Coordinates of C-alpha atoms and ligand atoms in Angstrom, one line a residue:
X216 CA -10.0 2.2 3.5
X217 CA -6.5 2.6 4.8
X218 CA -6.2 5.7 2.7
X219 CA -7.9 7.7 5.3
X220 CA -5.7 6.6 8.2
X221 CA -2.3 8.1 8.0
X222 CA 0.1 5.6 6.5
X223 CA 2.9 6.5 9.0
X224 CA 0.6 5.9 11.9
X225 CA -0.3 2.4 10.6
X226 CA 3.4 1.6 10.1
X227 CA 4.3 2.9 13.5
X228 CA 1.7 0.7 15.2
X229 CA 2.4 -2.3 13.1
X230 CA 6.1 -2.1 13.9
X231 CA 5.5 -2.0 17.7
X232 CA 2.9 -4.8 17.7
X233 CA 4.8 -8.1 17.5
X234 CA 2.6 -10.6 15.7
X235 CA 3.8 -13.5 17.8
X236 CA 3.1 -11.6 21.0
X237 CA -0.3 -10.5 19.9
X238 CA -1.5 -13.8 18.6
X239 CA -0.2 -15.6 21.8
X240 CA -2.8 -13.6 23.7
X241 CA -5.4 -15.5 21.9
X242 CA -3.9 -18.9 21.0
X243 CA -1.2 -21.2 22.4
X244 CA 1.7 -20.9 19.8
X245 CA 4.3 -23.6 19.6
X246 CA 7.8 -23.0 18.2
X247 CA 8.5 -24.9 15.0
X248 CA 11.8 -24.1 13.3
X249 CA 11.9 -20.3 12.7
X250 CA 8.1 -20.1 12.8
X251 CA 5.3 -20.8 15.3
X252 CA 2.4 -23.2 14.8
X253 CA -1.0 -23.6 16.3
X254 CA -4.4 -25.2 15.6
X255 CA -6.2 -22.8 13.4
X256 CA -8.9 -20.9 15.2
X257 CA -10.8 -20.2 12.0
X258 CA -11.5 -23.7 11.0
X259 CA -11.7 -27.1 12.7
X260 CA -8.6 -29.2 12.5
X261 CA -6.6 -31.9 14.3
X262 CA -3.0 -31.1 13.1
X263 CA -1.8 -27.6 13.2
X264 CA -1.6 -25.8 9.8
X265 CA -1.7 -22.3 11.2
X266 CA 1.7 -20.7 10.9
X267 CA 3.0 -17.4 12.4
X268 CA 6.3 -16.0 11.2
X269 CA 8.1 -13.6 13.5
X270 CA 10.5 -12.8 10.7
X271 CA 7.9 -11.7 8.2
X272 CA 5.3 -10.6 10.8
X273 CA 2.7 -12.6 8.9
X274 CA 0.4 -15.5 9.7
X275 CA -1.2 -18.0 7.4
X276 CA -3.4 -21.1 7.7
X277 CA -2.6 -23.6 5.0
X278 CA -5.8 -25.5 5.9
X279 CA -8.4 -22.8 5.2
X280 CA -6.4 -20.1 3.5
X281 CA -6.8 -17.3 6.1
X282 CA -3.8 -15.1 6.4
X283 CA -2.3 -11.6 6.6
X284 CA -0.6 -9.4 9.1
X285 CA -1.3 -8.6 12.7
X286 CA -4.2 -6.3 11.7
X287 CA -5.8 -8.9 9.6
X288 CA -5.6 -11.4 12.5
X289 CA -7.4 -9.0 14.8
X290 CA -10.0 -8.1 12.3
X291 CA -10.8 -11.7 11.7
X292 CA -10.7 -12.7 15.4
X293 CA -12.6 -9.8 16.8
X294 CA -14.8 -9.3 13.7
X295 CA -13.8 -5.6 13.5
X296 CA -13.0 -3.2 10.7
X297 CA -9.5 -2.2 9.7
X298 CA -9.7 1.2 11.4
X299 CA -11.0 -0.5 14.6
X300 CA -8.1 -2.9 14.5
X301 CA -5.7 0.0 14.2
X302 CA -7.3 1.8 17.1
X303 CA -7.3 -1.4 19.2
X304 CA -3.6 -2.1 18.6
X305 CA -2.7 1.5 19.0
X306 CA -4.2 1.5 22.4
X307 CA -2.1 -1.5 23.4
X308 CA 1.0 0.1 22.1
X309 CA 0.2 3.4 23.8
X310 CA -0.3 5.3 20.5
X311 CA -3.4 7.4 20.4
X312 CA -5.3 7.0 17.1
X313 CA -7.5 9.6 15.5
X314 CA -8.9 9.4 12.0
X315 CA -9.1 12.1 9.5
X316 CA -11.2 12.8 6.5
X317 CA -13.9 10.6 5.0
X318 CA -13.5 7.7 7.3
X319 CA -14.1 9.8 10.3
X320 CA -17.0 11.6 8.7
X321 CA -18.8 8.4 7.9
X322 CA -18.1 6.7 11.2
X323 CA -19.0 9.9 12.9
X324 CA -22.3 10.1 11.0
X325 CA -23.2 6.4 11.8
X326 CA -22.1 7.0 15.4
X327 CA -24.7 9.8 15.6
X328 CA -27.4 7.4 14.3
X329 CA -26.4 4.8 16.9
X330 CA -26.5 7.4 19.6
X331 CA -30.0 8.4 18.6
X332 CA -31.1 4.8 18.7
X333 CA -29.7 4.4 22.2
X334 CA -31.6 7.4 23.3
X335 CA -34.8 6.3 21.6
X336 CA -34.5 2.9 23.3
X337 CA -34.3 4.8 26.6
X338 CA -37.4 6.6 25.8
X339 CA -39.2 3.3 25.1
X340 CA -37.9 1.8 28.3
X341 CA -39.1 4.8 30.3
X342 CA -42.5 4.5 28.7
X343 CA -42.8 0.8 29.6
X344 CA -42.2 1.8 33.3
X345 CA -45.2 4.1 33.0
X346 CA -47.5 1.7 31.3
X347 CA -49.3 -0.9 33.4
X348 CA -51.0 -2.6 30.6
X349 CA -47.7 -3.2 28.7
X350 CA -46.1 -4.5 31.8
X351 CA -48.9 -6.8 32.5
X352 CA -48.7 -8.1 28.9
X353 CA -45.0 -8.9 29.3
X354 CA -45.5 -10.6 32.6
X355 CA -48.4 -12.6 31.2
X356 CA -46.1 -13.8 28.4
X357 CA -43.6 -14.9 31.0
X358 CA -40.8 -12.3 30.6
X359 CA -39.1 -11.7 33.9
X360 CA -37.6 -8.3 34.9
X361 CA -34.0 -9.4 34.3
X362 CA -34.9 -10.3 30.7
X363 CA -36.7 -7.0 30.1
X364 CA -33.6 -5.2 31.3
X365 CA -31.1 -7.4 29.4
X366 CA -32.9 -7.1 26.1
X367 CA -33.7 -3.4 26.8
X368 CA -37.4 -4.1 26.1
X369 CA -39.6 -1.0 26.0
X370 CA -43.0 0.3 25.0
X371 CA -43.9 2.8 22.2
X372 CA -46.5 5.4 23.3
X373 CA -48.7 7.5 21.0
X374 CA -47.1 9.6 18.3
X375 CA -47.6 12.8 20.3
X376 CA -45.9 11.4 23.4
X377 CA -43.1 10.0 21.4
X378 CA -42.4 13.3 19.6
X379 CA -42.5 15.2 22.9
X380 CA -40.0 12.8 24.4
X381 CA -37.7 13.2 21.4
X382 CA -37.9 17.0 21.5
X383 CA -37.1 17.0 25.1
X384 CA -33.9 15.2 24.3
X385 CA -33.2 17.4 21.3
X386 CA -33.2 14.6 18.8
X387 CA -33.0 15.7 15.2
X388 CA -36.2 15.1 13.3
X389 CA -34.3 14.5 10.1
X390 CA -32.2 11.8 11.7
X391 CA -35.3 10.2 13.3
X392 CA -36.7 10.0 9.8
X393 CA -33.6 8.5 8.4
X394 CA -33.8 5.8 11.1
X395 CA -37.4 5.2 10.0
X396 CA -38.7 6.1 13.5
X397 CA -40.7 9.0 12.4
X398 CA -42.6 10.2 9.3
X399 CA -43.6 13.7 8.3
X400 CA -45.7 14.9 5.5
X401 CA -47.2 18.4 5.2
X402 CA -50.4 17.1 6.7
X403 CA -49.2 15.2 9.7
X404 CA -46.2 13.8 11.5
X405 CA -46.4 10.3 12.9
X406 CA -44.2 7.9 14.9
X407 CA -43.5 4.6 13.1
X408 CA -44.1 2.5 16.3
X409 CA -47.2 3.2 18.3
X410 CA -48.6 1.2 21.2
X411 CA -46.2 -1.6 20.7
X412 CA -43.8 -3.6 22.8
X413 CA -40.4 -2.6 21.5
X414 CA -37.4 -4.9 21.2
X415 CA -34.2 -3.2 20.2
X416 CA -32.2 -5.1 17.5
X417 CA -28.5 -5.2 18.3
X418 CA -25.4 -5.5 16.2
X419 CA -22.9 -8.2 17.0
X420 CA -21.1 -5.6 19.2
X421 CA -24.3 -4.7 21.1
X422 CA -25.1 -1.4 19.4
X423 CA -28.8 -0.8 18.7
X424 CA -29.2 -0.7 14.9
X425 CA -33.0 -1.0 14.7
X426 CA -36.2 -2.0 16.5
X427 CA -38.9 -4.6 16.4
X428 CA -42.4 -3.9 17.6
X429 CA -45.2 -6.2 18.6
X430 CA -48.8 -5.2 19.2
X431 CA -50.4 -6.0 22.6
X432 CA -53.9 -6.3 21.2
X433 CA -55.2 -7.8 18.0
X434 CA -54.3 -5.0 15.6
X435 CA -52.3 -5.7 12.6
X436 CA -49.5 -6.2 11.6
X437 CA -48.6 -8.3 14.6
X438 CA -44.9 -7.6 14.2
X439 CA -43.2 -4.6 12.7
X440 CA -39.5 -4.1 12.1
X441 CA -37.6 -0.8 11.5
X442 CA -37.2 -0.1 7.9
X443 CA -33.6 -0.3 6.6
X444 CA -31.4 2.6 7.4
X445 CA -27.7 3.5 7.0
X446 CA -27.1 1.4 10.1
X447 CA -29.7 -1.3 9.7
X448 CA -29.7 -4.0 7.0
X449 CA -32.0 -6.9 8.0
X450 CA -30.1 -9.4 5.9
X451 CA -26.9 -8.4 7.5
X452 CA -28.1 -8.8 11.1
X453 CA -28.3 -11.9 13.3
X454 CA -30.4 -11.1 16.3
X455 CA -28.9 -12.0 19.6
X456 CA -25.3 -12.5 18.3
X457 CA -24.1 -9.9 20.8
X458 CA -25.4 -12.0 23.6
X459 CA -24.4 -15.4 22.3
X460 CA -21.2 -15.1 20.3
X461 CA -18.8 -16.0 23.1
X462 CA -21.0 -19.0 24.2
X463 CA -21.2 -20.1 20.6
X464 CA -17.5 -19.9 20.1
X465 CA -16.7 -21.7 23.3
X466 CA -19.2 -24.5 22.9
X467 CA -18.7 -24.6 19.1
X468 CA -22.4 -24.9 18.3
X469 CA -25.3 -22.6 17.6
X470 CA -29.0 -22.8 17.5
X471 CA -30.8 -20.9 14.8
X472 CA -34.4 -19.7 15.5
X473 CA -36.7 -17.6 13.5
X474 CA -37.7 -14.7 15.7
X475 CA -36.6 -12.7 18.7
X476 CA -39.2 -14.1 21.1
X477 CA -37.9 -17.6 20.6
X478 CA -34.4 -16.4 21.4
X479 CA -35.4 -14.5 24.4
X480 CA -37.4 -17.4 25.9
X481 CA -34.5 -19.7 25.4
X482 CA -32.1 -17.2 26.9
X483 CA -34.3 -16.9 29.9
X484 CA -34.1 -20.7 30.6
X485 CA -30.3 -20.7 30.2
X486 CA -30.0 -21.8 26.5
X487 CA -27.6 -19.0 25.4
X488 CA -26.0 -20.2 22.2
X489 CA -29.0 -18.9 20.1
X490 CA -29.3 -16.6 17.1
X491 CA -32.3 -15.5 15.2
X492 CA -32.4 -14.8 11.5
X493 CA -35.2 -12.2 11.8
X494 CA -37.7 -13.2 9.3
X495 CA -38.0 -16.5 7.6
X496 CA -35.1 -17.0 5.3
X497 CA -31.5 -17.0 6.0
X498 CA -29.2 -14.9 3.9
X499 CA -25.8 -15.8 2.5
X500 CA -24.3 -13.1 4.7
X501 CA -25.9 -14.6 7.8
X502 CA -24.6 -18.1 6.9
X503 CA -21.1 -16.8 6.4
X504 CA -21.3 -15.0 9.8
X505 CA -22.4 -18.1 11.6
X506 CA -19.5 -20.0 10.1
X507 CA -17.1 -17.5 11.6
X508 CA -18.2 -18.5 15.1
X509 CA -18.9 -22.2 14.8
X510 CA -19.0 -25.1 12.4
X511 CA -22.0 -26.8 14.0
X512 CA -25.6 -25.5 13.7
X513 CA -29.0 -26.7 14.9
X514 CA -32.0 -25.3 12.9
X515 CA -35.1 -24.8 15.1
X516 CA -37.6 -23.2 12.7
X517 CA -41.3 -23.8 13.0
X518 CA -42.3 -26.8 11.0
X519 CA -45.3 -25.2 9.2
X520 CA -45.2 -24.9 5.5
X521 CA -43.2 -21.7 5.4
X522 CA -40.9 -22.9 8.1
X523 CA -40.1 -26.1 6.3
X524 CA -39.3 -24.1 3.1
X525 CA -37.1 -21.8 5.1
X526 CA -35.3 -24.8 6.7
X527 CA -34.6 -26.3 3.3
X528 CA -33.2 -23.0 1.9
X529 CA -31.2 -22.6 5.1
X530 CA -29.7 -26.0 4.7
X531 CA -28.4 -25.3 1.2
X532 CA -26.9 -22.0 2.3
X533 CA -25.2 -23.4 5.4
X534 CA -23.9 -26.4 3.4
X535 CA -22.1 -24.0 1.2
X536 CA -20.2 -22.9 4.3
X537 CA -19.4 -26.5 5.0
X538 CA -21.2 -26.4 8.4
X539 CA -22.4 -29.5 10.2
X540 CA -26.2 -29.1 10.2
X541 CA -28.9 -30.7 12.2
X542 CA -32.6 -30.0 12.3
X543 CA -34.5 -30.0 15.6
X544 CA -37.8 -31.9 15.1
X545 CA -40.3 -29.3 16.6
X546 CA -43.8 -30.6 16.8
X547 CA -45.9 -29.2 14.0
X548 CA -47.3 -25.8 14.9
X549 CA -45.0 -25.1 17.8
X550 CA -42.0 -22.9 18.0
X551 CA -39.1 -23.0 20.5
X552 CA -40.9 -20.4 22.7
X553 CA -43.9 -22.7 23.0
X554 CA -41.7 -25.6 24.1
X555 CA -40.0 -23.5 26.8
X556 CA -43.4 -22.4 28.0
X557 CA -44.6 -26.0 28.3
X558 CA -41.8 -26.3 30.7
X559 CA -38.9 -28.5 31.8
X560 CA -36.2 -29.2 29.4
X561 CA -38.6 -30.1 26.6
X562 CA -36.6 -28.0 24.1
X563 CA -33.3 -29.6 25.1
X564 CA -34.8 -33.0 24.8
X565 CA -36.0 -32.2 21.3
X566 CA -32.6 -30.8 20.5
X567 CA -31.0 -34.1 21.5
X568 CA -33.2 -35.8 18.9
X569 CA -32.1 -33.4 16.2
X570 CA -31.7 -35.1 12.8
X571 CA -28.7 -34.6 10.4
X572 CA -29.8 -32.4 7.6
X573 CA -29.7 -35.1 5.0
X574 CA -32.0 -37.4 6.9
X575 CA -34.3 -34.5 7.3
X576 CA -34.3 -33.7 3.6
X577 CA -34.9 -37.3 2.8
X578 CA -37.8 -37.6 5.1
X579 CA -39.4 -34.4 3.7
X580 CA -39.1 -35.8 0.1
X581 CA -40.5 -39.2 1.1
X582 CA -43.4 -37.7 2.9
X583 CA -44.3 -35.7 -0.2
X584 CA -44.6 -39.0 -2.1
X585 CA -46.3 -41.6 0.1
X586 CA -46.9 -44.2 -2.7
X587 CA -43.1 -44.4 -3.1
X588 CA -43.1 -46.3 -6.4
X589 CA -40.0 -46.4 -8.7
X590 CA -40.8 -43.1 -10.4
X591 CA -41.2 -41.4 -7.0
X592 CA -37.9 -42.8 -5.9
X593 CA -36.2 -41.4 -9.0
X594 CA -37.8 -38.0 -8.3
X595 CA -36.5 -38.2 -4.8
X596 CA -33.0 -38.9 -6.0
X597 CA -33.2 -35.9 -8.4
X598 CA -34.4 -33.7 -5.6
X599 CA -31.6 -34.7 -3.3
X600 CA -28.6 -34.7 -5.6
X601 CA -28.2 -30.9 -5.6
X602 CA -27.9 -30.9 -1.8
X603 CA -25.7 -33.9 -1.9
X604 CA -23.5 -32.2 -4.5
X605 CA -22.9 -29.3 -2.2
X606 CA -21.2 -31.6 0.2
X607 CA -17.5 -31.5 0.1
X608 CA -16.6 -34.7 1.9
X609 CA -16.4 -38.0 0.0
X610 CA -16.9 -40.2 3.0
X611 CA -20.1 -38.3 3.9
X612 CA -21.3 -38.5 0.3
X613 CA -20.8 -42.3 0.3
X614 CA -22.6 -42.6 3.6
X615 CA -25.5 -40.7 2.3
X616 CA -25.7 -42.8 -0.8
X617 CA -25.8 -45.9 1.5
X618 CA -28.6 -44.3 3.4
X619 CA -30.5 -43.6 0.2
X620 CA -30.1 -47.1 -0.9
X621 CA -31.4 -48.4 2.4
X622 CA -34.3 -46.1 2.8
X623 CA -35.5 -46.3 -0.8
X624 CA -34.6 -49.9 -1.3
X625 CA -32.5 -49.2 -4.4
X626 CA -29.1 -50.6 -5.4
X627 CA -26.3 -48.6 -3.9
X628 CA -24.1 -48.8 -7.0
X629 CA -26.7 -47.5 -9.4
X630 CA -27.4 -44.5 -7.1
X631 CA -23.6 -43.8 -7.1
X632 CA -23.5 -43.9 -10.9
X633 CA -26.5 -41.7 -11.2
X634 CA -25.0 -39.2 -8.8
X635 CA -21.7 -39.1 -10.8
X636 CA -23.8 -38.5 -13.9
X637 CA -25.5 -35.6 -12.1
X638 CA -22.2 -34.2 -11.0
X639 CA -20.8 -34.4 -14.5
X640 CA -23.8 -32.6 -16.1
X641 CA -23.7 -29.9 -13.5
X642 CA -19.9 -29.4 -13.2
X643 CA -20.0 -26.5 -15.7
X644 CA -21.2 -24.4 -12.7
X645 CA -17.9 -25.1 -11.0
X646 CA -15.9 -23.4 -13.6
X647 CA -17.8 -20.2 -13.3
X648 CA -16.1 -19.3 -10.1
X649 CA -12.7 -17.7 -10.8
X650 CA -11.3 -19.6 -7.8
X651 CA -12.2 -23.0 -9.0
X652 CA -11.2 -22.3 -12.5
X653 CA -8.7 -24.8 -13.7
X654 CA -5.3 -23.3 -13.3
X655 CA -3.3 -23.2 -16.4
X656 CA 0.5 -23.4 -16.6
X657 CA 0.7 -19.7 -17.1
X658 CA -1.0 -18.9 -13.8
X659 CA 1.4 -21.3 -12.0
X660 CA 4.4 -19.5 -13.5
X661 CA 3.1 -16.1 -12.6
X662 CA 2.5 -17.3 -9.1
X663 CA 6.0 -18.7 -8.8
X664 CA 7.6 -15.5 -10.1
X665 CA 5.6 -13.5 -7.5
X666 CA 6.7 -15.9 -4.7
X667 CA 10.3 -15.3 -5.7
X668 CA 9.8 -11.6 -5.7
X669 CA 8.4 -11.8 -2.2
X670 CA 11.3 -13.9 -1.1
X671 CA 14.2 -11.7 -2.4
X672 CA 14.5 -8.0 -3.1
X673 CA 17.2 -8.7 -5.7
X674 CA 14.6 -10.5 -7.7
X675 CA 12.3 -7.5 -7.6
X676 CA 15.1 -5.5 -9.2
X677 CA 15.5 -8.1 -12.0
X678 CA 11.8 -8.1 -12.7
X679 CA 11.5 -4.3 -12.7
X680 CA 14.2 -4.0 -15.3
X681 CA 12.3 -6.1 -17.7
X682 CA 8.8 -5.0 -16.6
X683 CA 6.3 -5.2 -19.3
X684 CA 2.6 -4.5 -18.8
X685 CA 1.7 -8.0 -19.9
X686 CA 4.0 -9.8 -17.6
X687 CA 1.3 -10.7 -15.1
X688 CA -2.0 -11.4 -16.6
X689 CA -3.6 -12.3 -13.3
X690 CA -4.8 -8.9 -12.1
X691 CA -4.3 -9.7 -8.4
X692 CA -0.7 -10.8 -9.0
X693 CA -0.1 -7.8 -11.1
X694 CA -1.2 -5.4 -8.4
X695 CA 1.0 -7.1 -5.8
X696 CA 4.0 -7.1 -8.1
X697 CA 3.5 -3.3 -8.8
X698 CA 3.2 -2.7 -5.1
X699 CA 6.4 -4.6 -4.5
X700 CA 8.3 -2.6 -7.1
X701 CA 7.1 0.6 -5.7
X702 CA 7.9 -0.2 -2.1
X703 CA 11.4 -1.2 -3.1
X704 CA 11.8 2.2 -4.7
X705 CA 10.9 3.8 -1.4
X706 CA 13.5 1.8 0.3
X707 CA 12.5 -1.4 2.0
X708 CA 10.0 -4.2 1.3
X709 CA 8.1 -5.4 4.3
X710 CA 5.6 -8.2 3.5
X711 CA 3.6 -7.4 6.6
X712 CA 3.2 -3.8 5.4
X713 CA 2.2 -4.9 2.0
X714 CA -0.4 -7.3 3.4
X715 CA -1.9 -4.4 5.2
X716 CA -2.0 -2.2 2.1
X717 CA -3.9 -5.0 0.3
X718 CA -6.3 -5.8 3.1
X719 CA -9.1 -4.0 1.4
X720 CA -8.7 -5.9 -1.8
X721 CA -8.8 -9.2 0.1
X722 CA -5.3 -10.0 -1.1
X723 CA -3.6 -10.0 2.2
X724 CA -4.0 -13.8 2.5
X725 CA -2.4 -14.2 -0.9
X726 CA 0.7 -12.4 0.4
X727 CA 0.9 -14.5 3.6
X728 CA 0.3 -17.7 1.7
X729 CA 3.1 -16.9 -0.8
X730 CA 5.5 -15.6 1.8
X731 CA 5.1 -18.5 4.2
X732 CA 4.9 -21.4 1.7
X733 CA 8.0 -23.5 1.7
X734 CA 9.9 -22.5 -1.4
X735 CA 10.7 -25.2 -3.8
X736 CA 13.8 -23.7 -5.3
X737 CA 17.5 -23.9 -4.6
X738 CA 18.8 -20.6 -3.1
X739 CA 21.7 -20.2 -5.6
X740 CA 19.6 -21.0 -8.7
X741 CA 16.9 -18.4 -8.0
X742 CA 18.2 -15.8 -10.5
X743 CA 18.3 -18.3 -13.3
X744 CA 14.9 -19.6 -12.4
X745 CA 13.5 -16.0 -12.6
X746 CA 15.1 -15.5 -16.0
X747 CA 13.6 -18.7 -17.3
X748 CA 10.2 -17.8 -15.9
X749 CA 10.2 -14.4 -17.4
X750 CA 11.3 -15.8 -20.7
X751 CA 8.5 -18.3 -20.7
X752 CA 5.9 -15.7 -19.8
X753 CA 7.1 -13.5 -22.6
X754 CA 7.0 -16.3 -25.1
X755 CA 3.5 -17.1 -23.9
X756 CA 2.5 -13.5 -24.5
X757 CA 4.1 -13.4 -27.9
X758 CA 2.3 -16.6 -28.8
X759 CA -0.9 -15.1 -27.8
X760 CA -0.4 -12.0 -29.9
X761 CA 0.5 -14.2 -32.8
X762 CA -2.7 -16.2 -32.5
X763 CA -4.7 -13.1 -32.3
X764 CA -3.0 -11.6 -35.4
X765 CA -3.6 -14.8 -37.3
X766 CA -7.3 -14.6 -36.6
X767 CA -7.4 -10.9 -37.6
X768 CA -5.6 -11.6 -40.8
X769 CA -8.1 -14.3 -41.7
X770 CA -11.1 -12.1 -41.1
X771 CA -9.4 -9.2 -43.0
X772 CA -8.6 -11.4 -46.0
X773 CA -12.3 -12.4 -46.2
X774 CA -13.4 -8.8 -46.0
X775 CA -10.8 -7.7 -48.6
X776 CA -9.0 -5.2 -46.3
X777 CA -5.7 -5.5 -48.2
X778 CA -3.8 -2.6 -46.6
X779 CA -4.5 -3.8 -43.1
X780 CA -3.7 -7.4 -43.9
X781 CA -0.4 -6.3 -45.4
X782 CA 0.5 -4.5 -42.1
X783 CA -0.5 -7.4 -40.0
X784 CA 1.5 -9.8 -42.0
X785 CA 4.6 -7.7 -41.4
X786 CA 3.8 -7.6 -37.7
X787 CA 3.4 -11.3 -37.7
X788 CA 6.9 -11.9 -39.2
X789 CA 8.4 -9.6 -36.6
X790 CA 6.7 -11.4 -33.8
X791 CA 7.8 -14.8 -35.1
X792 CA 11.4 -13.6 -35.3
X793 CA 11.2 -12.3 -31.7
X794 CA 9.8 -15.6 -30.4
X795 CA 12.7 -17.5 -32.0
X796 CA 15.3 -15.2 -30.5
X797 CA 13.9 -15.7 -27.0
Ligands
LIG290 ZN1 -7.5 -22.4 9.1

């Protein structure tokens, strides 16, 4: 991405924006040695593990692994893109930023679509003012004027009226089609939303990315959402986040509801930390986004069959983000909007009764099996172990096992043993993820070598002289090492610059982590250490090639490929000599 923003401009802005100064605007930083420390804003903690280095112009949290340069910080805090972070810091430093090429073309194109959506929303809002029936409907549903204005609620007229209004504003038909607002075939052209109450759907920054429409009579479908477009992806939208993100961050809790009406009703009675998943099931993207603002979530889905299923799926997704999850016990057949309409603080009282997710899960499973004999109990354990296994905290796991023992009247120790068995049988899954893969000695050595390179330019020189394509087998480390060597050739190595260049590959936190970790070597023995490491890595490579050759030779002998085998044997002797001389 950075390729489209002139490198010089990025350097210029980064050099003027002091990381300590910028981060201090958001967090209280405390001096600690040559660095600064703070409680990490990206995860919950009691002792500070968030480190900012004025010397390297990098930050890193040793608790949750977030890190990078001043741009990375801003992107993570403000939830903005790299170009936006550049523009933002450029403004602060008094450097005007304009983009060139592809980036500008794409953002210009999307900008145009957003602009059209804003204008279309205005058309719908204007139509609402003309339509008494729609107004009466909203009033009857209890929406006050302020709510209608805040949520930019409108009304979609007939196809003809909609088209006329669009023509008057000179809106391109093609783009209206692209936004799914309009269809044209050779027979007829038709607006997508007709005679419906319209609720714009906002991005987290308050832009209108799509629309939802509800009928005011009994026609079907009752609700209709914009189809996906270059700016609208339902699974990557959390309705209401633009209104609630600050409240959620400040209060460190969020309430998750199903639809926009629930959210609007709650907003109207002052419950402002609400987001809606738009449709029944939460997506992994939505779960990750929630985690960025809070680590505590209350699920308030309808408790009908579909709602229960959605709650259960949501729990597993949110658990993967290590969130504290509670479920609000809504009376069956009622949604949050109903409770608000019933008056008082009924919803908040229900919220106070929210059950921790595990109790909720347990209750669901127990209700399914009212006879609760021994086989039922075993089934319940099997149903709950996967959820329990997603938990990362041992104390919590123990507590849940105790609860299971109590509720199911089973021996605690046996449940514990069964759970361990379950974990062991399912642990294969763990190793599928590259991050959880057991680190071998080789990876540790590569990491240390890279840390040394980041620490000292002289070491980059030593490594470069003996550079061999196989030196780093970890592709991320290899990329970083190559970048280090190149930037030294250009003059100077700046870790903060490097972190920026690698932002897109998600490697910036690797750089900050390596650069800010306490080094475990003696200053004056560094060069020897590097030579030892490189020697070991090379021997490891040679050994690998030897093993491969041996396999080839064996297969070749079986197939009778004498000539090749002869050649491989010579190669093997050569490699063996090499490994001894190392
Ligand atoms: Zn952290």
